[in-house]
Short mmCIF file of C-alpha atoms and ligand atoms in Angstrom, two decimals:
data_model
loop_
_atom_site.label_atom_id
_atom_site.label_comp_id
_atom_site.label_asym_id
_atom_site.label_seq_id
_atom_site.Cartn_x
_atom_site.Cartn_y
_atom_site.Cartn_z
CA MET L 1 112.89 118.59 91.35
CA LYS L 2 111.28 120.07 89.05
CA PRO L 3 108.47 118.75 86.42
CA ASN L 4 109.80 119.34 82.82
CA LYS L 5 108.48 117.08 79.93
CA LEU L 6 110.45 114.06 78.80
CA ASN L 7 107.51 111.37 77.03
CA ASP L 8 105.09 111.47 74.49
CA LEU L 9 102.07 110.01 75.84
CA PRO L 10 100.89 107.26 73.34
CA ASP L 11 96.85 108.24 72.01
CA TRP L 12 95.57 105.26 74.05
CA ILE L 13 96.46 106.45 77.16
CA LYS L 14 94.81 109.69 76.89
CA ASN L 15 91.28 108.45 76.79
CA SER L 16 89.57 106.33 79.07
CA ASN L 17 87.18 104.44 77.46
CA TYR L 18 85.99 101.42 79.25
CA ASN L 19 83.90 99.87 76.64
CA TYR L 20 85.44 96.58 76.20
CA LYS L 21 83.70 93.19 75.25
CA VAL L 22 84.96 91.37 78.11
CA ASN L 23 83.25 88.37 79.71
CA TYR L 24 82.37 88.95 82.98
CA ARG L 25 81.50 84.97 83.88
CA LYS L 26 82.10 83.94 87.38
CA SER L 27 84.84 81.41 88.18
CA LEU L 28 85.19 79.24 91.21
CA TRP L 29 88.12 81.94 92.70
CA LYS L 30 86.07 84.84 92.25
CA ASN L 31 82.57 83.25 93.62
CA ASN L 32 84.76 81.74 96.53
CA ARG L 33 87.30 85.24 96.98
CA MET L 34 86.31 86.23 100.44
CA HIS L 35 86.18 82.60 101.73
CA ILE L 36 89.88 82.26 100.65
CA LYS L 37 90.84 85.59 101.51
CA ASN L 38 89.42 85.43 105.27
CA LEU L 39 90.95 82.25 105.68
CA LEU L 40 94.63 83.17 104.30
CA SER L 41 93.90 86.43 106.23
CA SER L 42 93.16 84.30 109.76
CA LEU L 43 96.44 82.13 108.94
CA ALA L 44 98.28 85.58 107.75
CA GLN L 45 97.29 87.65 110.89
CA PRO L 46 97.44 85.53 114.34
CA LYS L 47 94.43 86.21 116.51
CA GLY L 48 95.50 88.62 119.55
CA VAL L 49 96.05 87.21 122.90
CA SER L 50 95.30 88.48 125.81
CA TYR L 51 98.32 89.52 128.47
CA VAL L 52 95.98 90.83 130.98
CA HIS L 53 95.51 88.19 133.33
CA ARG L 54 98.81 86.38 133.06
CA ARG L 55 99.35 84.80 136.36
CA GLY L 56 102.54 82.49 136.45
CA SER L 57 105.78 82.60 134.83
CA PRO L 58 105.96 80.96 131.02
CA GLY L 59 107.95 77.78 132.16
CA VAL L 60 105.34 77.23 135.35
CA ASN L 61 102.36 78.20 132.68
CA LEU L 62 103.61 75.26 130.41
CA ILE L 63 104.25 72.95 133.23
CA GLN L 64 100.48 73.75 134.31
CA LEU L 65 98.90 72.51 131.01
CA LEU L 66 101.07 69.57 131.16
CA ILE L 67 100.48 68.34 133.99
CA SER L 68 96.66 69.41 133.46
CA VAL L 69 96.52 66.99 130.22
CA LEU L 70 98.87 64.11 132.19
CA LEU L 71 96.27 64.33 134.93
CA ILE L 72 93.64 64.48 132.57
CA VAL L 73 94.81 61.38 130.65
CA LEU L 74 95.47 59.27 134.34
CA ILE L 75 92.42 60.05 136.47
CA HIS L 76 89.65 57.46 136.52
CA ASN L 77 87.71 59.13 139.08
CA ILE L 78 84.51 61.00 137.77
CA THR L 79 84.82 63.52 141.16
CA LEU L 80 88.41 64.65 140.27
CA LEU L 81 87.74 64.97 136.53
CA TRP L 82 84.89 67.35 137.80
CA ILE L 83 87.11 69.10 140.25
CA ILE L 84 89.19 69.74 137.20
CA TYR L 85 86.33 70.94 134.76
CA ILE L 86 85.48 73.51 137.49
CA LEU L 87 88.70 74.64 138.24
CA LEU L 88 89.04 75.52 134.45
CA LEU L 89 85.39 77.23 134.49
CA PHE L 90 87.16 79.32 137.18
CA LYS L 91 89.99 80.52 135.00
CA LEU L 92 87.36 80.72 132.02
CA LEU L 93 85.81 83.83 134.51
CA PHE L 94 89.00 85.92 134.10
CA LEU L 95 88.65 85.75 130.30
CA ASN L 96 86.71 88.88 128.56
CA PRO L 97 83.73 88.33 126.17
CA GLN L 98 85.45 88.57 123.19
CA GLN L 99 88.01 85.98 124.20
CA LEU L 100 85.35 83.74 125.80
CA ARG L 101 83.06 83.32 122.91
CA LYS L 102 86.25 82.04 120.81
CA PHE L 103 87.07 79.81 123.54
CA ILE L 104 83.66 78.20 123.35
CA LYS L 105 83.47 78.58 119.63
CA SER L 106 86.38 76.63 119.08
CA TRP L 107 86.22 74.21 122.15
CA ILE L 108 82.48 73.03 121.29
CA ILE L 109 83.56 72.23 117.40
CA GLY L 110 86.90 70.54 118.91
CA SER L 111 84.58 68.33 121.05
CA ILE L 112 82.00 67.48 118.29
CA ILE L 113 84.87 66.39 115.75
CA ALA L 114 86.60 64.43 119.09
CA SER L 115 83.36 62.73 120.01
CA LEU L 116 82.78 61.91 116.23
CA LEU L 117 86.08 59.82 116.37
CA ILE L 118 85.25 58.31 119.24
CA ILE L 119 81.14 57.36 118.29
CA PRO L 120 81.94 53.75 116.43
CA SER L 121 83.47 52.63 120.21
CA TYR L 122 79.94 52.73 121.06
CA TRP L 123 79.00 49.34 119.42
CA LEU L 124 82.50 47.62 120.98
CA THR L 125 81.73 49.14 124.81
CA GLY L 126 78.63 51.10 125.10
CA ILE L 127 77.75 54.15 125.78
CA SER L 128 79.28 55.43 128.91
CA THR L 129 82.68 54.28 127.78
CA VAL L 130 81.87 57.12 124.98
CA LEU L 131 80.70 59.36 127.06
CA TYR L 132 83.68 58.86 129.34
CA PHE L 133 86.37 59.30 126.98
CA THR L 134 83.96 62.61 125.16
CA ILE L 135 84.64 64.51 128.67
CA LYS L 136 88.10 63.22 129.02
CA THR L 137 88.98 64.64 125.02
CA SER L 138 87.07 67.85 125.66
CA LEU L 139 88.78 68.44 129.03
CA ILE L 140 92.08 68.40 127.18
CA LEU L 141 90.99 70.45 124.63
CA ALA L 142 89.76 72.87 126.98
CA ASN L 143 92.99 73.21 128.71
CA ALA L 144 94.96 73.29 125.23
CA GLN L 145 92.52 75.93 123.79
CA TYR L 146 92.58 78.18 127.03
CA TYR L 147 96.46 78.09 126.62
CA ARG L 148 96.57 78.87 122.81
CA ILE L 149 94.64 82.01 123.76
CA THR L 150 96.17 83.34 126.60
CA THR L 151 99.83 82.34 125.82
CA PRO L 152 101.67 85.04 123.10
CA PHE L 153 103.92 82.71 120.75
CA GLN L 154 106.91 83.87 122.40
CA GLU L 155 106.07 82.83 125.34
CA LEU L 156 105.40 79.43 124.74
CA LEU L 157 109.22 79.66 123.48
CA THR L 158 110.17 81.12 126.70
CA GLY L 159 108.33 78.10 128.34
CA LEU L 160 109.79 75.74 126.34
CA LYS L 161 113.23 76.65 127.45
CA ALA L 162 112.59 77.33 130.95
CA LEU L 163 111.52 73.67 130.76
CA HIS L 164 114.82 72.62 128.74
CA PHE L 165 113.55 71.42 125.43
CA PRO L 166 116.43 71.05 123.30
CA ASP L 167 117.28 74.44 121.01
CA MET L 168 116.88 72.62 117.80
CA PHE L 169 113.23 71.48 118.77
CA ILE L 170 112.46 75.13 120.07
CA MET L 171 114.21 76.67 116.55
CA ILE L 172 112.07 74.19 114.50
CA ILE L 173 108.93 75.33 116.45
CA ALA L 174 109.87 78.89 116.07
CA ILE L 175 110.74 79.01 112.49
CA SER L 176 107.65 76.89 111.19
CA LEU L 177 104.98 79.09 112.64
CA THR L 178 106.67 82.33 111.44
CA TYR L 179 107.23 80.60 108.44
CA ILE L 180 104.34 79.75 107.85
CA ARG L 181 102.36 82.71 108.78
CA MET L 182 104.48 84.84 106.33
CA LEU L 183 103.83 82.48 103.96
CA GLY L 184 100.61 82.71 104.08
CA GLN L 185 100.72 86.44 104.11
CA ASN L 186 101.88 86.56 101.44
CA LEU L 187 100.04 84.35 99.39
CA PHE L 188 97.09 86.58 100.58
CA LEU L 189 98.75 89.92 99.41
CA ASN L 190 99.71 88.09 96.08
CA LEU L 191 95.47 87.07 95.34
CA GLU L 192 95.02 90.54 96.47
CA ALA L 193 97.28 91.74 93.88
CA LEU L 194 95.86 89.39 91.33
CA GLU L 195 92.49 90.54 91.68
CA LEU L 196 93.21 94.00 91.34
CA ARG L 197 94.35 93.26 87.88
CA THR L 198 91.56 90.77 86.95
CA VAL L 199 89.20 92.75 84.87
CA SER L 200 87.56 89.77 83.17
CA LYS L 201 86.97 86.22 82.75
CA ASN L 202 90.67 84.20 82.74
CA LYS L 203 91.28 82.37 79.94
CA HIS L 204 93.68 80.59 81.26
CA PRO L 205 93.27 80.25 85.03
CA TYR L 206 95.40 76.96 85.53
CA LYS L 207 98.42 78.93 83.93
CA LEU L 208 97.59 81.55 86.56
CA ILE L 209 97.43 79.06 89.40
CA GLY L 210 101.03 78.01 88.69
CA ALA L 211 102.57 81.18 88.23
CA ILE L 212 101.23 82.18 91.37
CA PHE L 213 102.62 79.28 93.16
CA GLY L 214 105.88 79.63 91.84
CA ALA L 215 106.27 82.72 92.82
CA LEU L 216 105.36 81.88 96.15
CA TYR L 217 107.92 78.94 96.26
CA LEU L 218 110.77 81.27 94.57
CA LYS L 219 109.99 83.68 97.71
CA SER L 220 109.67 80.79 100.29
CA CYS L 221 113.20 79.64 99.41
CA ASP L 222 114.61 83.33 99.55
CA TYR L 223 112.85 84.08 102.83
CA ALA L 224 114.12 80.84 104.72
CA ILE L 225 117.59 81.48 103.74
CA GLU L 226 117.13 85.39 104.34
CA LEU L 227 115.17 84.50 107.92
CA TYR L 228 118.27 82.24 108.86
CA ALA L 229 120.83 84.97 107.81
CA ALA L 230 119.01 87.49 109.58
CA MET L 231 119.04 85.66 112.64
CA GLU L 232 122.92 84.58 112.64
CA ALA L 233 123.23 88.37 111.60
CA ARG L 234 121.73 89.55 115.01
CA GLY L 235 123.68 86.90 116.91
CA PHE L 236 121.91 83.95 116.72
CA ASN L 237 124.10 80.87 117.06
CA GLY L 238 121.54 77.78 117.26
CA HIS L 239 121.22 78.23 120.92
CA TYR L 240 118.40 79.85 122.24
CA LYS L 241 119.25 81.96 125.15
CA SER L 242 117.93 80.56 128.38
CA ILE L 243 115.53 83.20 130.11
CA LYS L 244 116.03 83.40 133.68
CA VAL L 245 112.92 82.20 135.45
CA LYS L 246 112.18 83.06 138.63
CA ASN L 247 111.63 80.07 140.92
CA ASN L 248 110.21 80.74 143.87
CA ASN L 249 107.44 83.37 143.06
CA PHE L 250 104.25 83.28 144.91
CA LYS L 251 102.40 84.07 141.60
CA ASP L 252 103.81 81.37 140.14
CA PHE L 253 102.76 79.06 143.34
CA VAL L 254 99.54 80.48 143.00
CA THR L 255 99.48 79.17 139.01
CA LEU L 256 99.89 75.98 139.99
CA SER L 257 98.71 75.15 143.66
CA PRO L 258 95.03 74.28 141.84
CA ALA L 259 97.28 71.39 139.52
CA ILE L 260 98.64 70.38 142.54
CA ILE L 261 95.96 69.93 144.66
CA VAL L 262 94.16 67.47 141.99
CA LEU L 263 97.65 65.91 142.23
CA LEU L 264 97.75 65.49 145.39
CA LEU L 265 94.20 64.21 145.15
CA PHE L 266 94.61 61.56 142.42
CA VAL L 267 97.76 60.09 144.03
CA LEU L 268 96.67 60.01 147.93
CA TRP L 269 92.60 58.88 146.63
CA ARG L 270 92.43 55.66 147.00
CA LYS L 271 89.16 53.66 147.24
CA MET G 1 83.60 116.25 88.61
CA THR G 2 83.70 114.73 92.02
CA LEU G 3 84.89 111.21 91.45
CA ILE G 4 85.15 109.84 94.74
CA LYS G 5 83.57 110.57 97.85
CA LEU G 6 84.46 109.87 101.47
CA LYS G 7 82.29 110.53 104.45
CA ASP G 8 83.33 109.88 107.98
CA VAL G 9 85.17 106.36 107.01
CA CYS G 10 86.51 104.05 109.45
CA TYR G 11 88.32 100.88 109.20
CA SER G 12 90.27 98.75 111.98
CA TYR G 13 92.20 96.05 111.65
CA PRO G 14 91.94 93.15 114.61
CA ASN G 15 94.03 95.02 116.97
CA THR G 16 94.77 98.75 115.87
CA CYS G 17 93.05 101.55 114.05
CA GLY G 18 93.88 101.82 110.43
CA ILE G 19 91.97 105.52 109.86
CA LYS G 20 89.85 107.42 111.65
CA ASN G 21 86.50 109.81 110.62
CA LEU G 22 88.18 110.18 107.12
CA SER G 23 85.90 112.48 104.92
CA ILE G 24 87.19 114.20 101.53
CA ASN G 25 86.17 114.40 98.28
CA ILE G 26 88.52 113.95 95.36
CA ASN G 27 87.68 115.22 91.93
CA LYS G 28 88.24 113.95 88.28
CA GLY G 29 92.23 114.95 86.99
CA GLU G 30 93.89 116.25 91.06
CA PHE G 31 97.27 114.90 91.69
CA LEU G 32 96.65 114.25 95.41
CA CYS G 33 99.36 113.44 97.96
CA LEU G 34 98.88 111.53 100.86
CA MET G 35 101.61 112.69 103.53
CA GLY G 36 101.65 111.19 106.88
CA ALA G 37 104.50 109.26 109.43
CA ASN G 38 104.55 105.58 109.09
CA GLY G 39 101.92 103.59 110.16
CA SER G 40 99.14 107.23 110.11
CA GLY G 41 97.01 105.41 107.78
CA LYS G 42 98.25 105.85 104.01
CA SER G 43 98.23 102.54 102.60
CA THR G 44 95.08 101.76 104.33
CA LEU G 45 93.04 104.27 102.27
CA LEU G 46 95.01 102.91 99.28
CA GLN G 47 93.44 100.05 99.88
CA ILE G 48 89.61 100.88 100.70
CA LEU G 49 89.76 103.69 97.67
CA SER G 50 91.29 100.41 95.11
CA GLY G 51 88.25 98.15 96.81
CA LEU G 52 90.55 95.60 98.88
CA LYS G 53 89.33 96.76 101.99
CA THR G 54 85.24 97.83 102.66
CA THR G 55 84.86 100.52 105.39
CA ASP G 56 83.64 99.39 109.00
CA ASN G 57 81.78 102.79 109.44
CA GLY G 58 80.95 105.45 107.05
CA GLN G 59 80.67 105.80 103.06
CA TYR G 60 82.78 105.43 100.10
CA PHE G 61 81.26 106.75 96.65
CA PHE G 62 83.02 106.14 93.33
CA LYS G 63 81.27 108.04 90.73
CA ASN G 64 78.03 107.75 92.51
CA SER G 65 77.51 104.16 93.66
CA GLU G 66 78.64 103.21 96.83
CA ILE G 67 81.43 100.53 97.39
CA THR G 68 79.99 98.05 99.94
CA GLU G 69 81.15 94.31 100.04
CA LYS G 70 77.93 94.09 98.72
CA TYR G 71 78.41 96.20 95.31
CA LEU G 72 81.68 94.07 95.19
CA SER G 73 80.37 90.95 95.08
CA ASN G 74 79.02 91.44 92.05
CA ASN G 75 81.26 90.25 89.40
CA LYS G 76 80.86 92.32 86.60
CA GLN G 77 80.86 95.54 89.37
CA ARG G 78 83.85 94.69 90.64
CA GLN G 79 85.70 94.14 87.39
CA LYS G 80 84.59 97.41 86.22
CA LEU G 81 85.83 98.86 89.18
CA HIS G 82 89.39 97.43 88.78
CA GLN G 83 89.26 98.57 85.06
CA GLN G 84 88.66 102.10 86.07
CA ILE G 85 91.20 101.70 89.48
CA GLY G 86 94.91 101.01 89.29
CA MET G 87 97.20 100.21 92.10
CA VAL G 88 100.84 99.92 92.81
CA PHE G 89 101.14 98.15 96.18
CA GLN G 90 103.77 99.65 99.08
CA ASN G 91 105.27 96.10 99.09
CA THR G 92 105.75 95.54 95.09
CA ASP G 93 107.27 92.29 95.43
CA VAL G 94 103.83 90.62 95.87
CA GLN G 95 102.45 92.68 92.97
CA LEU G 96 104.50 90.61 90.31
CA PHE G 97 103.69 87.13 89.79
CA ASN G 98 104.19 86.05 86.09
CA PRO G 99 107.48 84.69 84.43
CA SER G 100 108.34 87.37 82.59
CA VAL G 101 108.28 91.23 82.75
CA TYR G 102 106.45 91.29 79.53
CA GLU G 103 104.01 88.55 80.60
CA GLU G 104 103.38 90.89 83.42
CA ILE G 105 102.60 94.14 81.75
CA ALA G 106 100.39 91.45 79.04
CA PHE G 107 98.46 90.41 81.85
CA GLY G 108 96.23 93.36 82.25
CA PRO G 109 95.00 94.03 78.38
CA LYS G 110 95.01 90.35 77.37
CA GLN G 111 91.68 90.28 79.64
CA LEU G 112 90.39 93.25 77.62
CA GLY G 113 89.61 91.72 74.39
CA LEU G 114 91.96 93.90 72.42
CA SER G 115 93.62 92.66 68.92
CA GLN G 116 96.96 91.13 69.26
CA ASN G 117 98.19 93.90 67.72
CA LYS G 118 97.19 96.69 70.27
CA ILE G 119 98.37 94.39 73.34
CA ILE G 120 101.96 94.34 72.01
CA LYS G 121 101.44 97.86 71.25
CA ARG G 122 100.57 98.36 74.71
CA VAL G 123 103.05 96.61 76.39
CA ASN G 124 105.65 98.13 74.68
CA ASP G 125 104.61 101.95 74.83
CA CYS G 126 104.42 101.12 78.67
CA LEU G 127 107.73 99.45 78.91
CA LYS G 128 109.12 102.58 77.03
CA LEU G 129 107.33 104.58 79.40
CA THR G 130 108.52 103.14 82.24
CA ASN G 131 112.01 102.51 81.06
CA CYS G 132 111.88 98.84 81.42
CA GLU G 133 113.00 97.63 78.12
CA LYS G 134 116.03 96.39 78.89
CA PHE G 135 114.77 93.60 81.35
CA ARG G 136 111.13 92.80 79.24
CA ASP G 137 112.57 89.29 79.32
CA ARG G 138 113.74 89.01 82.89
CA ILE G 139 111.90 86.79 85.52
CA PRO G 140 110.39 90.47 87.84
CA TYR G 141 111.23 88.19 91.15
CA GLN G 142 114.91 89.21 90.59
CA LEU G 143 114.85 92.75 89.54
CA SER G 144 115.94 95.06 91.96
CA GLY G 145 113.52 96.82 94.48
CA GLY G 146 113.28 100.30 92.08
CA GLU G 147 113.05 98.15 88.63
CA LYS G 148 110.13 95.89 90.39
CA LYS G 149 108.54 99.62 91.36
CA ARG G 150 108.79 99.98 87.68
CA VAL G 151 107.65 97.32 85.91
CA ALA G 152 104.06 97.12 88.54
CA LEU G 153 103.58 100.44 87.34
CA ALA G 154 103.85 99.27 83.95
CA SER G 155 101.84 96.58 84.45
CA VAL G 156 99.07 99.08 85.69
CA LEU G 157 99.67 101.67 83.11
CA ALA G 158 98.79 99.07 80.71
CA LEU G 159 94.76 98.92 82.14
CA ASN G 160 95.01 102.42 81.38
CA PRO G 161 93.36 103.16 84.50
CA GLU G 162 91.53 106.41 85.34
CA ILE G 163 92.87 106.67 88.81
CA LEU G 164 96.26 105.90 89.54
CA LEU G 165 96.78 104.95 93.45
CA LEU G 166 100.44 104.54 93.97
CA ASP G 167 101.81 103.96 97.26
CA GLU G 168 105.10 104.80 97.99
CA PRO G 169 106.11 104.29 94.41
CA LEU G 170 109.03 105.99 94.72
CA ASN G 171 111.19 104.29 97.72
CA GLY G 172 114.15 102.54 96.24
CA LEU G 173 114.44 104.38 93.51
CA THR G 174 117.65 106.47 92.45
CA ILE G 175 117.13 110.05 92.02
CA SER G 176 117.33 110.29 88.21
CA ALA G 177 114.47 107.13 88.41
CA GLN G 178 112.56 109.07 90.45
CA ARG G 179 112.34 112.30 88.42
CA GLU G 180 111.45 110.24 85.67
CA MET G 181 108.90 108.75 87.18
CA LEU G 182 107.53 111.50 89.18
CA ASN G 183 107.49 113.30 85.09
CA LEU G 184 105.68 110.34 83.96
CA ILE G 185 103.31 110.52 86.75
CA ARG G 186 102.53 114.48 85.87
CA GLU G 187 102.24 113.99 82.52
CA LEU G 188 99.74 111.42 82.98
CA GLN G 189 97.30 113.46 84.90
CA GLU G 190 97.54 116.26 82.35
CA ALA G 191 96.45 113.79 79.75
CA GLY G 192 93.80 113.39 82.39
CA LYS G 193 94.43 110.41 85.15
CA THR G 194 93.70 111.10 88.60
CA ILE G 195 96.59 110.52 90.78
CA ILE G 196 96.38 109.49 94.50
CA MET G 197 100.07 109.06 95.80
CA ALA G 198 101.21 108.03 99.32
CA SER G 199 104.67 109.58 100.19
CA HIS G 200 106.42 110.72 103.49
CA ASN G 201 109.25 112.63 101.47
CA TYR G 202 107.84 116.00 101.28
CA GLN G 203 110.84 117.64 99.03
CA GLN G 204 110.61 115.00 96.60
CA ILE G 205 107.08 115.83 95.40
CA LYS G 206 106.58 119.14 96.51
CA ASP G 207 106.36 120.61 92.66
CA PHE G 208 104.60 118.01 91.28
CA ALA G 209 101.56 117.40 93.87
CA GLN G 210 98.56 119.77 93.78
CA ARG G 211 96.75 118.98 96.84
CA PHE G 212 98.50 117.49 99.81
CA ILE G 213 96.37 115.27 102.95
CA ILE G 214 98.46 114.88 106.16
CA PHE G 215 97.38 112.45 108.38
CA LYS G 216 97.92 112.51 112.05
CA GLU G 217 100.10 109.57 113.79
CA ASN G 218 96.07 109.19 115.55
CA HIS G 219 94.76 107.98 112.22
CA THR G 220 92.99 111.25 111.55
CA VAL G 221 93.31 113.88 108.83
CA ASP G 222 95.09 116.86 110.28
CA ALA G 223 94.90 119.26 107.08
CA ASP G 224 94.08 119.50 103.16
CA LEU G 225 95.89 121.86 101.48
CA THR G 226 96.99 122.78 98.04
CA GLN G 227 100.39 123.36 97.17
CA ILE G 228 100.29 126.67 97.34
CA ASP G 229 98.57 126.80 100.63
CA ILE G 230 101.99 125.29 101.80
CA LYS G 231 104.41 126.83 99.71
CA ASN G 232 102.81 129.87 102.10
CA SER G 233 103.16 128.55 105.42
CA PRO G 234 106.58 128.06 106.71
CA ASP G 235 105.73 126.37 109.68
CA ARG G 236 103.80 123.62 107.74
CA GLN G 237 106.59 123.15 105.34
CA LYS G 238 109.02 122.85 108.19
CA GLN G 239 106.60 119.84 109.77
CA LEU G 240 106.47 118.15 106.49
CA MET G 241 109.91 118.23 106.19
CA ASN G 242 110.40 116.43 109.24
CA LEU G 243 107.87 113.47 108.49
N1 ADP D 1 97.06 93.89 108.00
C1 ADP D 1 97.69 94.87 109.25
N2 ADP D 1 97.15 94.34 110.00
C2 ADP D 1 96.99 94.71 111.59
N3 ADP D 1 97.54 96.23 111.52
C3 ADP D 1 97.62 96.68 110.14
C4 ADP D 1 98.08 96.34 109.10
N4 ADP D 1 98.24 96.78 108.28
C5 ADP D 1 98.70 98.13 108.48
N5 ADP D 1 98.20 98.14 110.01
C6 ADP D 1 98.38 99.03 111.12
O1 ADP D 1 97.28 100.07 110.34
C7 ADP D 1 98.20 101.19 110.71
C8 ADP D 1 98.02 102.11 109.60
O2 ADP D 1 98.53 101.28 108.72
P1 ADP D 1 99.21 102.12 107.14
O3 ADP D 1 97.76 102.24 106.47
O4 ADP D 1 99.99 101.02 106.50
O5 ADP D 1 100.40 102.95 107.38
P2 ADP D 1 100.97 104.26 106.31
O6 ADP D 1 101.08 103.36 105.21
O7 ADP D 1 100.42 105.26 106.52
O8 ADP D 1 102.50 103.53 106.61
C9 ADP D 1 99.00 101.10 111.18
O9 ADP D 1 98.88 101.39 112.84
C10 ADP D 1 99.33 99.90 111.11
O10 ADP D 1 100.43 99.18 112.24
MG1 MG D 2 101.99 102.47 104.04
#
């Protein structure tokens, strides 16, 4: 292609004059832009998960989580609870510092929120019950959190499948998780684009919000249809392929053994 | 006159590198093309230049002010910057959010405190330049990919920025629409605008862009060459043809 002349540019475009009389007053969105952007970008970009120290197969990891949670709920023996705590701490040794920080941060926040919910029972039953439930809840949170930061999304699906969850259930989880992320991403990019063309105070911010969410809604309708069509086009027929899970794997056994030991202790320990 | 100065700029995403150790100067009135394979960092660079992202390391100077998070947190400074730098996104879908093409293009000028007549003239001029008159009353969302690119360019032009950042603006356009858009961009440059455009199609723009910055797969700059440098180097041409 060779350059040739087609248009006559209008005069206004030929000079760059930026002395517009515009009002640069603050607005809510602009003041909070960093917060909103950070929030949306963390929704849009799933935090990295580590694949390094995976031990068991997906199904076994999920079973391990379920057993741990079940045990924590059922156990009334403080010593056994401590054993579970220690096992958890041992697992944490294998996390890298960055993950550990993430783990501790969200665990503490979760535990504080949980204990706030439990505190009213102090007036009904006394301090020991409150402490007891706080310990249990924070243990459950810790286990769930550990699973979350060490398990890629795909592995959760594989795990659910290996445990014979119905396909419908898996599909709903799969679509809604991918979907929410994608909508978050879309909204985030919309706002970025908006920011670039916001060159002064907006006179009709509410109209604008309407327009953005309208566009997002249209996008989301189309996206849901396209997503399903694309899944069908790639051979999806409503069934998630069952993925071979090696049952008698030594690693799986190692992964499960702490939970099993605690389980046995729980069953056999009668005072 | 140097408009943009980048010194050792690095940007990383949470788990990948975006660009690494980038140092370039860009002068007023240049037509610069960023070339490189997919994922080599072209879009990341444009986002930094537009002020959407700030550098992790290194410095970005625009007209002698260093653009940092702090600089951008000042509303007036940030909006002044956006008046001067316009960008067409690679994914144009997210850029269009108004209920009609006309309003999409009028969105910018309406904020500039111009008179009603001037706004209408600007919008009509932009519709004409980008050949979008036919669908001025349609919903941008329902346009085809190529039409969206043109509307996006029109909506950015309406603000009359001094620097145009164009992220693969020719994708999805037919050959004749590509030619029209390239000629328009070239004319804008002749009128004094600075053009920074990302592309991976050398054949398409080899006669238009005057300077080429070539990215390597490892997100660093491989070469910074003029149009003539490349025409004199068959090896380079071959490399660029095969991007
Ligand atoms: N939002 C993002 N999150 C994480 N990584 C990203 C994101 N955007 C781009 N990247 C990565 O950054 C690198 C550079 O990307 P980009 O600048 O978009 O390349 P180009 O535009 O040259 O194709 C790529 O490796 C890409 O995978
Ligand atoms: Mg790109």
